[in-house]
mmCIF file of C-alpha atoms in Angstrom:
data_model
loop_
_atom_site.group_PDB
_atom_site.id
_atom_site.type_symbol
_atom_site.label_atom_id
_atom_site.label_comp_id
_atom_site.label_asym_id
_atom_site.label_seq_id
_atom_site.Cartn_x
_atom_site.Cartn_y
_atom_site.Cartn_z
ATOM 1 C CA ASN N 251 -0.014 0.064 0.102
ATOM 2 C CA ALA N 252 1.600 3.225 -1.227
ATOM 3 C CA GLY N 253 -0.567 5.737 0.734
ATOM 4 C CA VAL N 254 1.020 9.231 0.312
ATOM 5 C CA THR N 255 4.284 9.540 -1.698
ATOM 6 C CA GLN N 256 6.539 12.340 -1.680
ATOM 7 C CA THR N 257 9.488 13.101 -3.778
ATOM 8 C CA PRO N 258 12.277 13.806 -3.593
ATOM 9 C CA LYS N 259 13.370 12.806 -0.090
ATOM 10 C CA PHE N 260 16.155 14.958 0.024
ATOM 11 C CA GLN N 261 17.159 18.139 -1.977
ATOM 12 C CA VAL N 262 19.760 20.880 -1.858
ATOM 13 C CA LEU N 263 19.168 24.197 -3.612
ATOM 14 C CA LYS N 264 20.821 27.272 -4.050
ATOM 15 C CA THR N 265 19.107 30.645 -3.119
ATOM 16 C CA GLY N 266 16.965 31.816 -6.119
ATOM 17 C CA GLN N 267 16.371 28.518 -7.680
ATOM 18 C CA SER N 268 13.015 27.078 -8.189
ATOM 19 C CA MET N 269 11.804 23.504 -7.654
ATOM 20 C CA THR N 270 8.730 21.372 -7.126
ATOM 21 C CA LEU N 271 8.024 18.977 -4.397
ATOM 22 C CA GLN N 272 5.825 16.288 -5.617
ATOM 23 C CA CYS N 273 2.993 14.615 -3.468
ATOM 24 C CA ALA N 274 0.798 11.754 -4.796
ATOM 25 C CA GLN N 275 -1.860 9.687 -2.966
ATOM 26 C CA ASP N 276 -3.549 6.548 -4.155
ATOM 27 C CA MET N 277 -6.386 6.491 -1.581
ATOM 28 C CA ASN N 278 -8.822 8.623 -3.626
ATOM 29 C CA HIS N 279 -8.731 11.246 -0.902
ATOM 30 C CA GLU N 280 -10.449 14.750 -1.629
ATOM 31 C CA TYR N 281 -8.549 16.594 0.991
ATOM 32 C CA MET N 282 -4.664 17.158 0.566
ATOM 33 C CA SER N 283 -2.363 19.524 2.271
ATOM 34 C CA TRP N 284 1.274 20.685 2.812
ATOM 35 C CA TYR N 285 3.117 21.456 6.086
ATOM 36 C CA ARG N 286 6.545 22.541 6.869
ATOM 37 C CA GLN N 287 8.299 21.467 10.088
ATOM 38 C CA ASP N 288 11.049 23.258 11.837
ATOM 39 C CA PRO N 289 12.655 22.579 15.163
ATOM 40 C CA GLY N 290 10.459 23.733 17.985
ATOM 41 C CA MET N 291 7.812 24.938 15.614
ATOM 42 C CA GLY N 292 5.579 21.947 15.219
ATOM 43 C CA LEU N 293 3.816 21.465 11.856
ATOM 44 C CA ARG N 294 2.877 24.815 9.975
ATOM 45 C CA LEU N 295 0.200 24.671 7.334
ATOM 46 C CA ILE N 296 1.328 25.943 3.875
ATOM 47 C CA HIS N 297 -1.478 25.257 1.606
ATOM 48 C CA TYR N 298 -4.460 22.946 1.507
ATOM 49 C CA SER N 299 -6.963 21.690 -1.118
ATOM 50 C CA VAL N 300 -10.412 20.302 -0.504
ATOM 51 C CA GLY N 301 -10.644 18.787 -4.143
ATOM 52 C CA ALA N 302 -9.397 19.054 -7.638
ATOM 53 C CA GLY N 303 -9.329 22.676 -8.818
ATOM 54 C CA ILE N 304 -9.649 24.080 -5.348
ATOM 55 C CA THR N 305 -6.702 25.297 -3.268
ATOM 56 C CA ASP N 306 -6.357 27.800 -0.272
ATOM 57 C CA GLN N 307 -3.739 29.265 1.955
ATOM 58 C CA GLY N 308 -2.716 28.145 5.243
ATOM 59 C CA GLU N 309 -0.715 29.872 7.930
ATOM 60 C CA VAL N 310 2.591 30.243 6.164
ATOM 61 C CA PRO N 311 1.848 30.410 2.285
ATOM 62 C CA ASN N 312 4.427 33.167 1.162
ATOM 63 C CA GLY N 313 6.981 31.835 -1.212
ATOM 64 C CA TYR N 314 5.034 28.726 -2.110
ATOM 65 C CA ASN N 315 2.448 27.968 -4.945
ATOM 66 C CA VAL N 316 0.173 24.982 -5.363
ATOM 67 C CA SER N 317 -2.278 23.532 -7.897
ATOM 68 C CA ARG N 318 -4.491 20.563 -7.845
ATOM 69 C CA SER N 319 -5.346 19.471 -11.274
ATOM 70 C CA THR N 320 -6.012 15.757 -10.163
ATOM 71 C CA THR N 321 -7.362 14.205 -7.187
ATOM 72 C CA GLU N 322 -4.216 12.183 -6.912
ATOM 73 C CA ASP N 323 -1.503 15.011 -7.072
ATOM 74 C CA PHE N 324 -0.775 18.134 -4.990
ATOM 75 C CA PRO N 325 2.578 19.478 -6.059
ATOM 76 C CA LEU N 326 4.252 22.364 -3.947
ATOM 77 C CA ARG N 327 6.377 24.992 -5.916
ATOM 78 C CA LEU N 328 9.066 27.231 -4.605
ATOM 79 C CA LEU N 329 9.596 29.757 -7.433
ATOM 80 C CA SER N 330 12.633 31.279 -5.850
ATOM 81 C CA ALA N 331 14.145 29.513 -2.958
ATOM 82 C CA ALA N 332 15.217 31.348 0.136
ATOM 83 C CA PRO N 333 17.291 30.021 3.149
ATOM 84 C CA SER N 334 14.203 30.530 5.349
ATOM 85 C CA GLN N 335 12.611 27.737 3.395
ATOM 86 C CA THR N 336 15.191 25.393 4.530
ATOM 87 C CA SER N 337 12.851 22.709 6.465
ATOM 88 C CA VAL N 338 11.286 19.368 6.302
ATOM 89 C CA TYR N 339 8.065 19.328 4.250
ATOM 90 C CA PHE N 340 5.251 17.073 4.753
ATOM 91 C CA CYS N 341 2.408 16.303 2.489
ATOM 92 C CA ALA N 342 -0.872 14.729 3.964
ATOM 93 C CA SER N 343 -4.307 13.569 2.676
ATOM 94 C CA SER N 344 -7.607 12.760 4.358
ATOM 95 C CA ASN N 345 -10.740 10.942 3.446
ATOM 96 C CA SER N 346 -12.840 13.651 5.010
ATOM 97 C CA ARG N 347 -13.604 16.628 2.875
ATOM 98 C CA THR N 348 -13.095 18.935 5.685
ATOM 99 C CA GLY N 349 -9.752 17.317 6.464
ATOM 100 C CA ALA N 350 -10.078 18.228 10.109
ATOM 101 C CA ASN N 351 -13.338 17.385 11.737
ATOM 102 C CA THR N 352 -12.894 13.847 12.777
ATOM 103 C CA GLY N 353 -10.905 13.311 9.577
ATOM 104 C CA GLU N 354 -7.561 11.441 9.911
ATOM 105 C CA LEU N 355 -4.645 12.780 8.123
ATOM 106 C CA PHE N 356 -2.370 10.519 6.555
ATOM 107 C CA PHE N 357 1.152 11.893 5.983
ATOM 108 C CA GLY N 358 4.021 11.207 3.691
ATOM 109 C CA GLU N 359 7.465 10.560 4.950
ATOM 110 C CA GLY N 360 8.728 14.092 4.350
ATOM 111 C CA SER N 361 11.121 15.903 2.109
ATOM 112 C CA ARG N 362 14.136 17.456 3.547
ATOM 113 C CA LEU N 363 15.006 20.694 1.832
ATOM 114 C CA THR N 364 18.170 22.740 2.245
ATOM 115 C CA VAL N 365 18.519 26.110 0.522
ATOM 116 C CA LEU N 366 22.120 27.500 0.585
ATOM 117 C CA THR B 51 -6.019 33.306 15.042
ATOM 118 C CA GLN B 52 -6.655 30.020 16.859
ATOM 119 C CA LEU B 53 -3.403 28.811 18.474
ATOM 120 C CA LEU B 54 -2.631 25.547 20.384
ATOM 121 C CA GLU B 55 -0.162 25.783 23.250
ATOM 122 C CA GLN B 56 1.333 22.645 24.228
ATOM 123 C CA SER B 57 3.287 21.861 27.420
ATOM 124 C CA PRO B 58 5.615 20.694 28.342
ATOM 125 C CA GLN B 59 7.817 21.237 25.405
ATOM 126 C CA PHE B 60 10.229 18.546 26.645
ATOM 127 C CA LEU B 61 9.751 15.657 28.856
ATOM 128 C CA SER B 62 12.419 13.143 29.814
ATOM 129 C CA ILE B 63 11.488 10.348 32.144
ATOM 130 C CA GLN B 64 12.245 6.705 33.453
ATOM 131 C CA GLU B 65 10.462 3.589 32.095
ATOM 132 C CA GLY B 66 7.337 2.957 34.460
ATOM 133 C CA GLU B 67 6.599 6.717 35.352
ATOM 134 C CA ASN B 68 3.329 8.317 34.404
ATOM 135 C CA LEU B 69 3.153 11.586 32.497
ATOM 136 C CA THR B 70 0.521 13.999 31.297
ATOM 137 C CA VAL B 71 0.944 16.366 28.116
ATOM 138 C CA TYR B 72 -1.430 19.258 27.796
ATOM 139 C CA CYS B 73 -2.826 21.053 24.820
ATOM 140 C CA ASN B 74 -4.514 24.335 25.512
ATOM 141 C CA SER B 75 -6.206 27.167 23.495
ATOM 142 C CA SER B 76 -8.421 30.335 24.222
ATOM 143 C CA SER B 77 -10.536 29.122 21.277
ATOM 144 C CA VAL B 78 -13.178 26.441 21.120
ATOM 145 C CA PHE B 79 -12.580 23.635 18.803
ATOM 146 C CA SER B 80 -15.174 21.323 17.230
ATOM 147 C CA SER B 81 -12.735 18.428 17.750
ATOM 148 C CA LEU B 82 -8.987 18.010 18.618
ATOM 149 C CA GLN B 83 -6.745 15.274 17.179
ATOM 150 C CA TRP B 84 -3.385 13.703 18.830
ATOM 151 C CA TYR B 85 -0.729 12.639 16.516
ATOM 152 C CA ARG B 86 2.641 10.796 17.428
ATOM 153 C CA GLN B 87 5.628 11.349 15.264
ATOM 154 C CA GLU B 88 8.953 9.141 15.084
ATOM 155 C CA PRO B 89 12.119 10.531 13.719
ATOM 156 C CA GLY B 90 12.304 10.362 10.049
ATOM 157 C CA GLU B 91 8.645 9.735 9.634
ATOM 158 C CA GLY B 92 5.294 11.445 9.227
ATOM 159 C CA PRO B 93 2.825 11.817 12.207
ATOM 160 C CA VAL B 94 0.436 9.052 12.753
ATOM 161 C CA LEU B 95 -3.148 9.753 14.357
ATOM 162 C CA LEU B 96 -3.570 8.392 17.806
ATOM 163 C CA VAL B 97 -7.121 9.632 18.538
ATOM 164 C CA THR B 98 -9.792 12.146 17.736
ATOM 165 C CA VAL B 99 -11.855 13.636 20.495
ATOM 166 C CA VAL B 100 -15.146 15.371 19.656
ATOM 167 C CA THR B 101 -17.410 15.843 22.526
ATOM 168 C CA GLY B 102 -16.784 18.067 25.349
ATOM 169 C CA GLY B 103 -15.736 15.975 28.460
ATOM 170 C CA GLU B 104 -15.020 12.963 26.420
ATOM 171 C CA VAL B 105 -12.398 10.422 27.599
ATOM 172 C CA LYS B 106 -10.871 8.024 25.295
ATOM 173 C CA LYS B 107 -8.478 5.214 26.139
ATOM 174 C CA LEU B 108 -5.944 3.589 23.886
ATOM 175 C CA LYS B 109 -4.209 0.872 25.979
ATOM 176 C CA ARG B 110 -1.927 2.945 28.389
ATOM 177 C CA LEU B 111 -2.910 6.158 26.877
ATOM 178 C CA THR B 112 -5.825 8.338 28.120
ATOM 179 C CA PHE B 113 -7.011 11.212 26.114
ATOM 180 C CA GLN B 114 -9.460 13.961 27.665
ATOM 181 C CA PHE B 115 -11.328 16.725 25.816
ATOM 182 C CA GLY B 116 -12.146 19.650 28.069
ATOM 183 C CA ASP B 117 -15.771 20.434 28.895
ATOM 184 C CA ALA B 118 -15.448 23.694 27.083
ATOM 185 C CA ARG B 119 -13.696 22.023 24.139
ATOM 186 C CA LYS B 120 -10.897 24.528 24.511
ATOM 187 C CA ASP B 121 -8.131 22.055 25.791
ATOM 188 C CA SER B 122 -7.184 18.324 25.871
ATOM 189 C CA SER B 123 -4.658 16.279 27.775
ATOM 190 C CA LEU B 124 -3.005 13.085 27.099
ATOM 191 C CA HIS B 125 -1.948 10.818 30.070
ATOM 192 C CA ILE B 126 0.377 8.053 29.613
ATOM 193 C CA THR B 127 0.588 5.278 32.502
ATOM 194 C CA ALA B 128 3.713 3.349 33.085
ATOM 195 C CA ALA B 129 5.639 4.695 30.119
ATOM 196 C CA GLN B 130 7.735 2.420 28.061
ATOM 197 C CA THR B 131 10.722 3.301 25.867
ATOM 198 C CA GLY B 132 8.591 2.597 22.891
ATOM 199 C CA ASP B 133 6.459 5.629 23.809
ATOM 200 C CA THR B 134 9.409 7.889 22.972
ATOM 201 C CA GLY B 135 8.484 10.443 20.326
ATOM 202 C CA LEU B 136 6.893 13.743 19.555
ATOM 203 C CA TYR B 137 3.420 14.008 20.442
ATOM 204 C CA LEU B 138 1.375 16.753 18.575
ATOM 205 C CA CYS B 139 -2.134 18.001 19.133
ATOM 206 C CA ALA B 140 -4.136 19.530 16.225
ATOM 207 C CA GLY B 141 -7.415 21.188 15.583
ATOM 208 C CA ALA B 142 -9.315 23.073 13.009
ATOM 209 C CA ALA B 143 -8.404 26.760 12.741
ATOM 210 C CA ASN B 144 -11.392 27.894 10.604
ATOM 211 C CA GLN B 145 -15.087 27.388 10.565
ATOM 212 C CA ALA B 146 -15.200 24.949 7.740
ATOM 213 C CA GLY B 147 -12.777 22.783 9.384
ATOM 214 C CA THR B 148 -10.475 22.703 6.472
ATOM 215 C CA ALA B 149 -7.358 24.238 7.842
ATOM 216 C CA LEU B 150 -5.849 21.664 10.521
ATOM 217 C CA ILE B 151 -3.214 23.560 12.637
ATOM 218 C CA PHE B 152 -0.794 21.816 15.137
ATOM 219 C CA GLY B 153 0.606 22.703 18.341
ATOM 220 C CA LYS B 154 4.359 22.825 18.529
ATOM 221 C CA GLY B 155 4.551 19.460 20.255
ATOM 222 C CA THR B 156 5.908 17.685 23.301
ATOM 223 C CA THR B 157 9.059 15.680 22.708
ATOM 224 C CA LEU B 158 8.945 12.777 25.202
ATOM 225 C CA SER B 159 12.108 10.590 25.964
ATOM 226 C CA VAL B 160 11.524 7.363 27.975
ATOM 227 C CA SER B 161 14.667 5.719 29.207
ATOM 228 C CA SER B 162 15.272 2.224 30.650
#
């Protein structure tokens, strides 16, 4: 069972470079979201989507873009990477349309990004 | 802005001890979730509490949701080394319940 798959697992970028973190789920979940995790900060919500074609901003959306063209995929784009974006990024999906009220979030294994 | 404050931030105990982790907010939540995360992995759901005053038990773990639905606690009885990890509480930050936010977490270390 694949669940939520994130690629790449590790990436090093230079300041100003762009890249896309990929996230795919095979559970037919409507809800998907992206978080970043920094030491002592817990998980902070970047963007989320309640279904194909619908996205919304979370707590820390600046510097990140998302799109949701299919139910399965929810890529996170960094258009011009900055050292402050060095973090571990987690993608999650849920079988609840709300993603929150009683809906369990299923997380990927994370993508560790370093921006030099 | 709805915030979830977790305490303590770090907890280091011996095997067999009991402990309680707290998750507090000034806002009312329709539900709260508790997740556990191990190094190098994503968080995994432990429990969801929905009703004010609710108590749920998961083996040695007991979860409570405050009567006013503003706070929750996780109590572990007779901790084991396998309980070591990061414990996170989470709740919906918006009316629609679509933006799930997390507390900063409690790092638990249980030594033998």
